[in-house]
Coordinates of C-alpha atoms in Angstrom, one line a residue:
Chain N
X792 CA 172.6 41.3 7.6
X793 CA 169.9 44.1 7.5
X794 CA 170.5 48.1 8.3
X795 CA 167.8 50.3 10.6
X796 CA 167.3 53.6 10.9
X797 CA 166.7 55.9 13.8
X798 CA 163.5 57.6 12.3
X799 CA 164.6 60.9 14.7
X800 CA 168.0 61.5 13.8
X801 CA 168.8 59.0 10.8
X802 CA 171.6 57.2 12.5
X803 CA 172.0 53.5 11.0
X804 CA 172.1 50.4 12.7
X805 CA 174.4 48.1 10.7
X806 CA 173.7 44.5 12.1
X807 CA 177.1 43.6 10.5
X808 CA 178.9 46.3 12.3
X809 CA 176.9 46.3 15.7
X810 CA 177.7 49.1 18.1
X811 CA 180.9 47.4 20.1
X812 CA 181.3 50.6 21.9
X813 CA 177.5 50.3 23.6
X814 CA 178.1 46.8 23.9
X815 CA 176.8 45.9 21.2
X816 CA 178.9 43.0 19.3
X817 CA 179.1 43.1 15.2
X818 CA 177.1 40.3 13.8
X819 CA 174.1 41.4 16.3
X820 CA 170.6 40.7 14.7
X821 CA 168.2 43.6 15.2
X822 CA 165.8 41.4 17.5
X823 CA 168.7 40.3 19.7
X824 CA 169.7 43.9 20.9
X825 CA 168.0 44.8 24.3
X826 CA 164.9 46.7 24.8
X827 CA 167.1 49.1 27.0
X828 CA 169.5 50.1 24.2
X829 CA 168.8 53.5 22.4
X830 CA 170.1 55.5 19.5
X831 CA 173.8 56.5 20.1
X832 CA 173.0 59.3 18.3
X833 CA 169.9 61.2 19.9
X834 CA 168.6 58.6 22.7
X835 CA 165.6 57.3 21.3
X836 CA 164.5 54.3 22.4
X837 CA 164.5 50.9 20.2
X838 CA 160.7 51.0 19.3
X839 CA 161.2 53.9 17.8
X840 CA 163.9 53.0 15.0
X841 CA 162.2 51.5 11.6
X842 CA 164.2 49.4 8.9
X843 CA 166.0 51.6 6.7
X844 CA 165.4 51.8 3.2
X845 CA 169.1 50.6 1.4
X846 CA 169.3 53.3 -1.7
X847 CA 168.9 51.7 -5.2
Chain D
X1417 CA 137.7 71.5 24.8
X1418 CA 139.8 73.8 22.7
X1419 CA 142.9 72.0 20.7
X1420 CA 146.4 71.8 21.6
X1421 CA 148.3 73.1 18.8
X1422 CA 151.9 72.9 18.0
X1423 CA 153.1 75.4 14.9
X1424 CA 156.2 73.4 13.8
X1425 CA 156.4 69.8 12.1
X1426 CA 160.2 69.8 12.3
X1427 CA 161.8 67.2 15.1
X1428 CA 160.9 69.5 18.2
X1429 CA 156.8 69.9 16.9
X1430 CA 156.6 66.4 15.6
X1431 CA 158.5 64.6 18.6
X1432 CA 156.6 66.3 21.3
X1433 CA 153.1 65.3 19.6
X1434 CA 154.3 62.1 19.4
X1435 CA 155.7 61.7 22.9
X1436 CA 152.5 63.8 24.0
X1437 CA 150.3 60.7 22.5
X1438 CA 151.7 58.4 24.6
X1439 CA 150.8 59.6 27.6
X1440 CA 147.0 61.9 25.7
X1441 CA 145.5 59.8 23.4
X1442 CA 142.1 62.0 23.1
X1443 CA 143.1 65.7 23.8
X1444 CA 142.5 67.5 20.1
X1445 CA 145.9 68.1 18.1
X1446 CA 146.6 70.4 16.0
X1447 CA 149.9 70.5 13.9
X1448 CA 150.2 73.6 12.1
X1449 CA 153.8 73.4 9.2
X1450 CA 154.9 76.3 6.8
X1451 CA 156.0 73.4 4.4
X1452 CA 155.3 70.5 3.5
X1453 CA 154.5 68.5 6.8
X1454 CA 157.0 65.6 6.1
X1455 CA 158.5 64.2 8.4
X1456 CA 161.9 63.4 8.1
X1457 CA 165.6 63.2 9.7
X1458 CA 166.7 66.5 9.4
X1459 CA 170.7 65.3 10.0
X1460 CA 170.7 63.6 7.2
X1461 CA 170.3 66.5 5.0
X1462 CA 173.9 67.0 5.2
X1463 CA 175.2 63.9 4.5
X1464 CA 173.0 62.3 1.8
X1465 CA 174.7 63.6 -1.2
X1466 CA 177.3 60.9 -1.4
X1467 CA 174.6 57.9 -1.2
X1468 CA 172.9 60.1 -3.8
X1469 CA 169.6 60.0 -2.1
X1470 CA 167.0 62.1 -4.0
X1471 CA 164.7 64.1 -1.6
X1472 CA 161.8 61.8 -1.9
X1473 CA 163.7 59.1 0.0
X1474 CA 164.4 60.9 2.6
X1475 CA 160.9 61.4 4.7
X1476 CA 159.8 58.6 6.6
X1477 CA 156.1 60.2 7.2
X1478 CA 153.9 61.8 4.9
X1479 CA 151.4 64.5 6.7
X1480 CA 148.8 62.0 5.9
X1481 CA 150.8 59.1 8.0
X1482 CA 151.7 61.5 10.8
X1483 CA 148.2 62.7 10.9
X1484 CA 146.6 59.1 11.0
X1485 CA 150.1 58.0 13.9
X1486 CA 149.1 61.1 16.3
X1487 CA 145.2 61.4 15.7
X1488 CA 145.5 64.9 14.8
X1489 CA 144.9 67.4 12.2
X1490 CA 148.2 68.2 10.3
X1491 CA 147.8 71.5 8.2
X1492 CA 151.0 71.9 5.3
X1493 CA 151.6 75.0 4.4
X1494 CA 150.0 77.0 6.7
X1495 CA 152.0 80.0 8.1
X1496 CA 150.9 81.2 11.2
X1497 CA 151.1 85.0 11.1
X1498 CA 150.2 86.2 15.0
X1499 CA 149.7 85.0 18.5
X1500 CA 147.4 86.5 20.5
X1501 CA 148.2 85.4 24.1
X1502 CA 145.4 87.2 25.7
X1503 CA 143.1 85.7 23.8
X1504 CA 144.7 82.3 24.1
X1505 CA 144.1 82.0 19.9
X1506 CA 146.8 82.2 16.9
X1507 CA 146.1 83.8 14.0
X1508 CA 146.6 82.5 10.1
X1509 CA 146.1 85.2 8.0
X1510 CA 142.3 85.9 8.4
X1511 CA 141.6 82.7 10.0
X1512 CA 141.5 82.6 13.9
X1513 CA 142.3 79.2 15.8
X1514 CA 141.7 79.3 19.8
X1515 CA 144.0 76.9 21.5
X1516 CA 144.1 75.2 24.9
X1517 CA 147.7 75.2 25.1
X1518 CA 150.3 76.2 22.4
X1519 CA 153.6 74.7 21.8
X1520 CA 156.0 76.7 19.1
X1521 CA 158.4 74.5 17.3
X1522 CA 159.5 77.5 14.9
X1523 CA 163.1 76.2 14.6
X1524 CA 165.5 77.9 12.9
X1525 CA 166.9 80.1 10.2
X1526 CA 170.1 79.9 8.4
X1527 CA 172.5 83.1 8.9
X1528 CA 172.7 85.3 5.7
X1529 CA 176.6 86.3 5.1
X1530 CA 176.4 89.8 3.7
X1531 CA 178.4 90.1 0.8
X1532 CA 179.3 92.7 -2.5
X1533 CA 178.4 91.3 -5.9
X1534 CA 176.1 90.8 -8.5
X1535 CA 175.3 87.1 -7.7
X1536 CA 174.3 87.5 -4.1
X1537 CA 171.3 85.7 -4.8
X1538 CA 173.4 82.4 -6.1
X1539 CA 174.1 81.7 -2.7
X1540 CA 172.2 78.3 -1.0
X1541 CA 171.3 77.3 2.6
X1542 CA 170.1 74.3 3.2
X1543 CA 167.7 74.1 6.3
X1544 CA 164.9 72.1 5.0
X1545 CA 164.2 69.3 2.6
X1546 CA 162.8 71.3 -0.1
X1547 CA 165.9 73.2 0.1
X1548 CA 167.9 69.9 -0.2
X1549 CA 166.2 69.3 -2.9
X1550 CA 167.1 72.8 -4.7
X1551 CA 170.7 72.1 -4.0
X1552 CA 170.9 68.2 -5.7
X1553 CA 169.3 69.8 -8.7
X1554 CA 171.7 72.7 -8.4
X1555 CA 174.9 70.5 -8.1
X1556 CA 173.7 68.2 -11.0
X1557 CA 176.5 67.5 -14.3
X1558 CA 178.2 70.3 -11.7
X1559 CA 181.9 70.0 -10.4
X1560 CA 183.2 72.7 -8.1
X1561 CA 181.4 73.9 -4.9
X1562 CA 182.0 76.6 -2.7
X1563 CA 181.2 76.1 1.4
X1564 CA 181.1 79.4 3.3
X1565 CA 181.6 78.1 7.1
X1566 CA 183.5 75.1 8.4
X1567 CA 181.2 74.9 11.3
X1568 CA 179.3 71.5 12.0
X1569 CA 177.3 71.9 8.8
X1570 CA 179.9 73.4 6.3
X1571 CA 182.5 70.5 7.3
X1572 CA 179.5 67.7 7.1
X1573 CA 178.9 69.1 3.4
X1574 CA 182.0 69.3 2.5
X1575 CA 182.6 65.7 3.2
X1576 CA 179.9 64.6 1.7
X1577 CA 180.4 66.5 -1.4
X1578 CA 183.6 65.2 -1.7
X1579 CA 182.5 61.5 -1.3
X1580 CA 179.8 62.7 -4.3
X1581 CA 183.0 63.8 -6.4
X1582 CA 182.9 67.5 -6.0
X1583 CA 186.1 69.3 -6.0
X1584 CA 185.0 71.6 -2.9
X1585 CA 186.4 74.7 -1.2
X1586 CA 185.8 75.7 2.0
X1587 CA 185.9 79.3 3.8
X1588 CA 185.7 80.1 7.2
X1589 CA 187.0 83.2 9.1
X1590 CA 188.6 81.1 12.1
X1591 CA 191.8 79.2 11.1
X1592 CA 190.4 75.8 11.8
X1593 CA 187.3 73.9 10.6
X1594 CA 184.7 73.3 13.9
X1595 CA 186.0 76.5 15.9
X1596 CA 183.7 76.8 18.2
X1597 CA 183.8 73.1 19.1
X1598 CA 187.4 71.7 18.7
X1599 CA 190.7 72.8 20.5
X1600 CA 193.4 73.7 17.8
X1601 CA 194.7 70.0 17.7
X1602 CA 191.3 68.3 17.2
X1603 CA 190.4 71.2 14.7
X1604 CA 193.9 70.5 12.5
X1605 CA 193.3 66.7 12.4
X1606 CA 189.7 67.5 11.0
X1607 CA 191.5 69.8 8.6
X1608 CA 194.2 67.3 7.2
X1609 CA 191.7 64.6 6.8
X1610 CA 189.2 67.0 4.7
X1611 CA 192.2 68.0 2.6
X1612 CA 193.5 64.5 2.1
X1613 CA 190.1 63.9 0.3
X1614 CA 189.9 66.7 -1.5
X1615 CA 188.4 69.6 0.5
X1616 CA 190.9 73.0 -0.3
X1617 CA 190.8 75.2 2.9
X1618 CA 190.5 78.8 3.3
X1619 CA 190.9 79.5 7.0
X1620 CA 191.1 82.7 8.2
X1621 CA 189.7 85.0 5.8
X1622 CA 186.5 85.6 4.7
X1623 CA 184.2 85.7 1.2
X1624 CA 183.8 89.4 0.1
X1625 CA 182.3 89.6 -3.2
X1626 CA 180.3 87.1 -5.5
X1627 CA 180.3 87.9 -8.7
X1628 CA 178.5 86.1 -11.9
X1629 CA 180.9 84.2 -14.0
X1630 CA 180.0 82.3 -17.1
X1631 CA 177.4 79.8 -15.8
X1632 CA 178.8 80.0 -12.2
X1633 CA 180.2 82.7 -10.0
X1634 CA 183.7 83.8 -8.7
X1635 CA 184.2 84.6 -5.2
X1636 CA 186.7 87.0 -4.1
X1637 CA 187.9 86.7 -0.6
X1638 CA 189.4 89.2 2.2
X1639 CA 192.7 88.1 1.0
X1640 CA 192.4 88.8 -2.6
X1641 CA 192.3 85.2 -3.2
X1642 CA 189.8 84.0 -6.0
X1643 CA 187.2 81.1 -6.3
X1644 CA 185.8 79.7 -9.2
X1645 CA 182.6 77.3 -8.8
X1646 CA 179.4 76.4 -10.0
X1647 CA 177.6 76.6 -6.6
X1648 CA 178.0 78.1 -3.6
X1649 CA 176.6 76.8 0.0
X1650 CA 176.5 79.1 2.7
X1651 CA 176.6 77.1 6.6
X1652 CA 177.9 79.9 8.6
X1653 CA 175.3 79.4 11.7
X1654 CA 171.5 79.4 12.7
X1655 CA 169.4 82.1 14.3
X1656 CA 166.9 81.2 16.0
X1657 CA 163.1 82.3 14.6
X1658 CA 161.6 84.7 17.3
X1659 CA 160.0 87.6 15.5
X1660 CA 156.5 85.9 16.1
X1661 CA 156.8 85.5 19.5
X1662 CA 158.5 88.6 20.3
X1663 CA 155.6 90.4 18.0
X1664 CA 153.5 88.7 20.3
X1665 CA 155.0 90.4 23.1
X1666 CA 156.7 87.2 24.5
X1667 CA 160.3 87.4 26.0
X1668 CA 163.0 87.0 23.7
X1669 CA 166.7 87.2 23.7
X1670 CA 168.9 85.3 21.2
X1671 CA 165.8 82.6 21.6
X1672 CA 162.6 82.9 22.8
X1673 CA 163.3 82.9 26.5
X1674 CA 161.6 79.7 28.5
X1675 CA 161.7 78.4 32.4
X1676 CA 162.7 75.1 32.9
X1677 CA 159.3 73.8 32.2
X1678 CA 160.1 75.1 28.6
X1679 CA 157.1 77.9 28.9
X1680 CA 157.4 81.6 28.0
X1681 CA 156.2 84.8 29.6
X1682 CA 152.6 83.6 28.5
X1683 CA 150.6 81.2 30.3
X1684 CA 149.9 78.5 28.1
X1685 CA 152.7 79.1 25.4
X1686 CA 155.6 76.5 25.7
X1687 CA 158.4 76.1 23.3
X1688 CA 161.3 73.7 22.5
X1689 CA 163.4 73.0 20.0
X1690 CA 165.8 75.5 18.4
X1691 CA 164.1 78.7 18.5
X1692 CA 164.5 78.2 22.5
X1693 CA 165.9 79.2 25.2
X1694 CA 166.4 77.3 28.4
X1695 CA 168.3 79.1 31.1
X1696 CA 170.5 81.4 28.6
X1697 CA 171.0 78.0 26.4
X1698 CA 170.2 77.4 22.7
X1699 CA 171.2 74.1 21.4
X1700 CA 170.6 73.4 17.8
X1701 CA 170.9 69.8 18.1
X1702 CA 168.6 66.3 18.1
X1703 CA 169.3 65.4 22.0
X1704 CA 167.9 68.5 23.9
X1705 CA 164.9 68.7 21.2
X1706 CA 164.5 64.8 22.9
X1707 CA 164.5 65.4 26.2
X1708 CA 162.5 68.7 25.7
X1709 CA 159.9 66.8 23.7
X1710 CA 159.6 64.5 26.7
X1711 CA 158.9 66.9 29.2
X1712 CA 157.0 69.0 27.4
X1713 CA 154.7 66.4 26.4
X1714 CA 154.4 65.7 30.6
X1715 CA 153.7 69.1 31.2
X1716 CA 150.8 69.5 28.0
X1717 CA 150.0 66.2 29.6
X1718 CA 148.9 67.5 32.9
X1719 CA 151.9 67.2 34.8
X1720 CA 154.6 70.5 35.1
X1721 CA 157.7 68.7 34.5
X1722 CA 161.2 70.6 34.3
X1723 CA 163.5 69.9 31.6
X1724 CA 166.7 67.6 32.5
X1725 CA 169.5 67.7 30.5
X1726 CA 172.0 65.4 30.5
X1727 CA 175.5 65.4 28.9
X1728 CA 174.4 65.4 25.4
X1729 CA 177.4 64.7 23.2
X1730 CA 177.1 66.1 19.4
X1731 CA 178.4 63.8 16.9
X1732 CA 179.3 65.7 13.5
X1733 CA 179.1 63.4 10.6
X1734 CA 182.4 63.4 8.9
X1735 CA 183.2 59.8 8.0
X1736 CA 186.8 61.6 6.8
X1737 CA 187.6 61.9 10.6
X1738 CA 184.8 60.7 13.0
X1739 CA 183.8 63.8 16.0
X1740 CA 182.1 63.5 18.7
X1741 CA 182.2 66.6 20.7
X1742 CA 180.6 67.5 24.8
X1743 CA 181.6 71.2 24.9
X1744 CA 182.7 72.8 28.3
X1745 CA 180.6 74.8 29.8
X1746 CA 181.0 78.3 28.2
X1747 CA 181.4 79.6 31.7
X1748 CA 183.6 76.4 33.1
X1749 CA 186.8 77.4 34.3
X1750 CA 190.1 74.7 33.2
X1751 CA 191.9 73.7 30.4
X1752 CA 192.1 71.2 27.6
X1753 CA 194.2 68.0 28.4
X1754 CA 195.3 66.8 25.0
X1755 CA 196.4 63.3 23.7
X1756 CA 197.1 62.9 20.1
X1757 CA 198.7 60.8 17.2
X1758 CA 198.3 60.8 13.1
X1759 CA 195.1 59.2 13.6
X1760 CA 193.5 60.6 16.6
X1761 CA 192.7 63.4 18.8
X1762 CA 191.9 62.7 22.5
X1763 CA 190.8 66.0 24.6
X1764 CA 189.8 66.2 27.7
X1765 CA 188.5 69.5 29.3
X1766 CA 189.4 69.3 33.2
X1767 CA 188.2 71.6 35.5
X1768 CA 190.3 73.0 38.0
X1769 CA 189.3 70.4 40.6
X1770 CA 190.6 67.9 37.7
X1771 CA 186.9 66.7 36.7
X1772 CA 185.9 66.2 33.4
X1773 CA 183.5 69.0 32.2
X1774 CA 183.5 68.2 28.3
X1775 CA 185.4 66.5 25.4
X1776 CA 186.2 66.6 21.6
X1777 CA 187.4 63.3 20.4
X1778 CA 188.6 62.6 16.9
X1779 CA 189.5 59.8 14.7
X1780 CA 189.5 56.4 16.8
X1781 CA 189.7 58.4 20.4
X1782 CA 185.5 58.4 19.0
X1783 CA 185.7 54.9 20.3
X1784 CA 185.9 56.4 23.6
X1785 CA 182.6 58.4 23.8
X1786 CA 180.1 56.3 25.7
X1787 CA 182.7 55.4 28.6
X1788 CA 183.7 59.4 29.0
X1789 CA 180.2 60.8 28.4
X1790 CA 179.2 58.8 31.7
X1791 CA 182.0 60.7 33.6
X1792 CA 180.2 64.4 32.6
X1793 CA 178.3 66.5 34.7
X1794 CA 174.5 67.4 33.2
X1795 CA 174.1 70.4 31.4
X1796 CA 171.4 71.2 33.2
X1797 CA 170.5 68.9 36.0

């Protein structure tokens, strides 16, 4: 399971977690979220979130 | 054609040159930034310390990857020192750039608390990633901080210092942490979640006097009580920066007044962001920099295009007790409507025709954010 970041706001998108309360279930892969979702955070679209860097 | 040029590389200048490119891919850009032109998420400036994330982790961009993403010229520290609306040119020291249109993106400055002492000069703000960067090496083999403000910032620090191991005290003037966003119930949740972790409270007084003391300074509050740390953070608020504009002769108030199409009393000047504002509004926050960035870039684009805001919840990041906050209206007339157990704080503002018109949510009632946010009026439609 792999994290993204909103490169506006810094929000994370844990894939293990999802984001039940937009609909999106936990376990949901990155490329399986809809085009249509955005940051919950600041509204960005999903083309503009990038992988986040995990912190060594 | 002269340039478009944007002074500002925070979130409001960077987002609008990038929503601007997708609609202008040719019209010259120019980015003009005080510091260092990276471009970064400025949120996570307060809530990094616990992942112990070193500054140069943080920026997604350098200027020379934001330059190359926009096709424009990106100048670092270059401080713009007049406008000259007349003239349609700004001015850096003896340098003169003319511009096609300007967009200012000037942000913010972090409130100075006056205070007595001889350490006055110990006390931190952090508004930017170089000055996240003087606070980690600040904290560093540290233990104690001190947090003046439990506003959004103060209580996201205080958290996070916490989760880093700091034993942390916080001061604030009101008698609950988030004043100016919780009701009383929401605000005392907060409170007793910060305390469980760590954070000691001191609500309803205010710091006085800083003084030197060893290697780190004492604080003396209103109250005669007395702090002990080795740092001290101030977070009490954000003014917005207008002195260039107003110097300019542009109308100000508490921001640097815009229509709805974000532009000042000058043809050609625009501004978004949190040095502005919209309709007696100034909101500090990531969402109305988004939307403004959008319209803007429509208008700079060819096409005057009013701002829309929509209900644009705040979440503060406080992973002791999740908020998520849509004030009221300062002007709405109702009352709160309050549900509550240990865990959770669910309120409701409801007009006097029973509407919704905002909410504060805290703890699991968080869960309940998208669902309610879809019941809100805009802010500004």
């Amino acid at each position: 399971m792999r994290k993204w970041q909103c490169i506006v706001c810094g929000y994370t998108y844990d894939e293990a977690a999802g984001d039940p309360e937009h609909g999106i279930a936990a376990g949901t892969r990155w490329e399986d979220i809809p085009a249509g979702w955005s940051c919950p955070d600041c509204g960005v679209a999903k083309a503009d979130f990038e992988m986040a860097l995990l912190a060594a | 054609m002269d340039p478009i040029v944007i002074i500002g590389s925070g979130l409001a200048g960077y987002n609008v040159a990038r929503e601007l490119r997708k609609l202008d891919k040719q019209t010259p850009l120019i980015v003009l930034s005080a510091d260092s032109a990276h471009f970064y998420p400025k949120p996570t400036l307060s809530n990094s310390l616990a992942i112990n994330k070193a500054p140069e982790n943080i920026p997604i961009s350098s200027p020379e990857q934001m330059a190359s993403q926009l096709n424009a010229t990106v100048r670092p520290l270059t401080r713009v020192t007049a406008i000259d609306p007349t003239r349609h040119a700004i001015r850096i020291g003896d340098e003169t750039v003319n511009y096609s249109k300007l967009v200012l993106a000037l942000g913010a400055d972090q409130i100075r608390v006056p205070l007595r002492g001889n350490a006055v000069e110990r006390v931190m703000t952090v508004n930017d990633l170089e000055d996240y960067g003087r606070l980690r090496a600040a904290i560093k083999d540290k233990r104690a901080v001190a947090v003046i403000g439990a506003g959004l910032i103060g209580c996201e620090f205080a958290n996070d210092l916490t989760g880093a191991g700091f034993k942390v005290d916080v001061i604030d003037i009101a008698g609950q942490p988030l004043p100016r966003l919780l009701p009383p119930e929401g605000g005392a949740l907060l409170q007793r979640k910060l305390a469980a972790l760590g954070v000691t409270w001191h609500l309803g007084t205010s710091a006085a006097s800083i003084d030197r003391n060893g290697d780190g300074v004492r604080i003396t509050l209103a109250d005669g009580t007395v702090i002990d740390a080795d740092v001290v953070l101030s977070a009490i608020g954000l003014k917005p920066r207008i002195t260039l504009a107003r110097a300019a002769g542009l109308k100000t108030n508490r921001g640097i007044v815009v229509s709805r199409s974000l532009q000042t009393s000058a043809p050609d000047v625009y501004v978004l962001g949190d040095c502005a504002e919209v309709e007696g509004l100034v909101l500090p926050f990531v969402m109305p920099i988004m939307h403004a960035a959008r319209a803007l870039a429509a208008t700079l684009a060819g096409k005057p295009t009013a701002v829309i805001y929509p209900a644009m919840p705040v979440v503060v990041k406080t992973p002791a007790c999740p908020t998520v906050v849509s004030p009221p209206p300062a002007s709405a007339a109702g009352a709160w409507s309050i549900t509550a157990d240990d865990e959770s704080v669910k309120a409701l503002f409801l007009g006097a025709d029973g509407k919704l018109l905002g909410f504060a949510l805290n703890g699991k009632a968080t869960a309940e954010r998208a669902a309610l946010t879809q019941q809100l009026p805009p802010v500004l439609a």
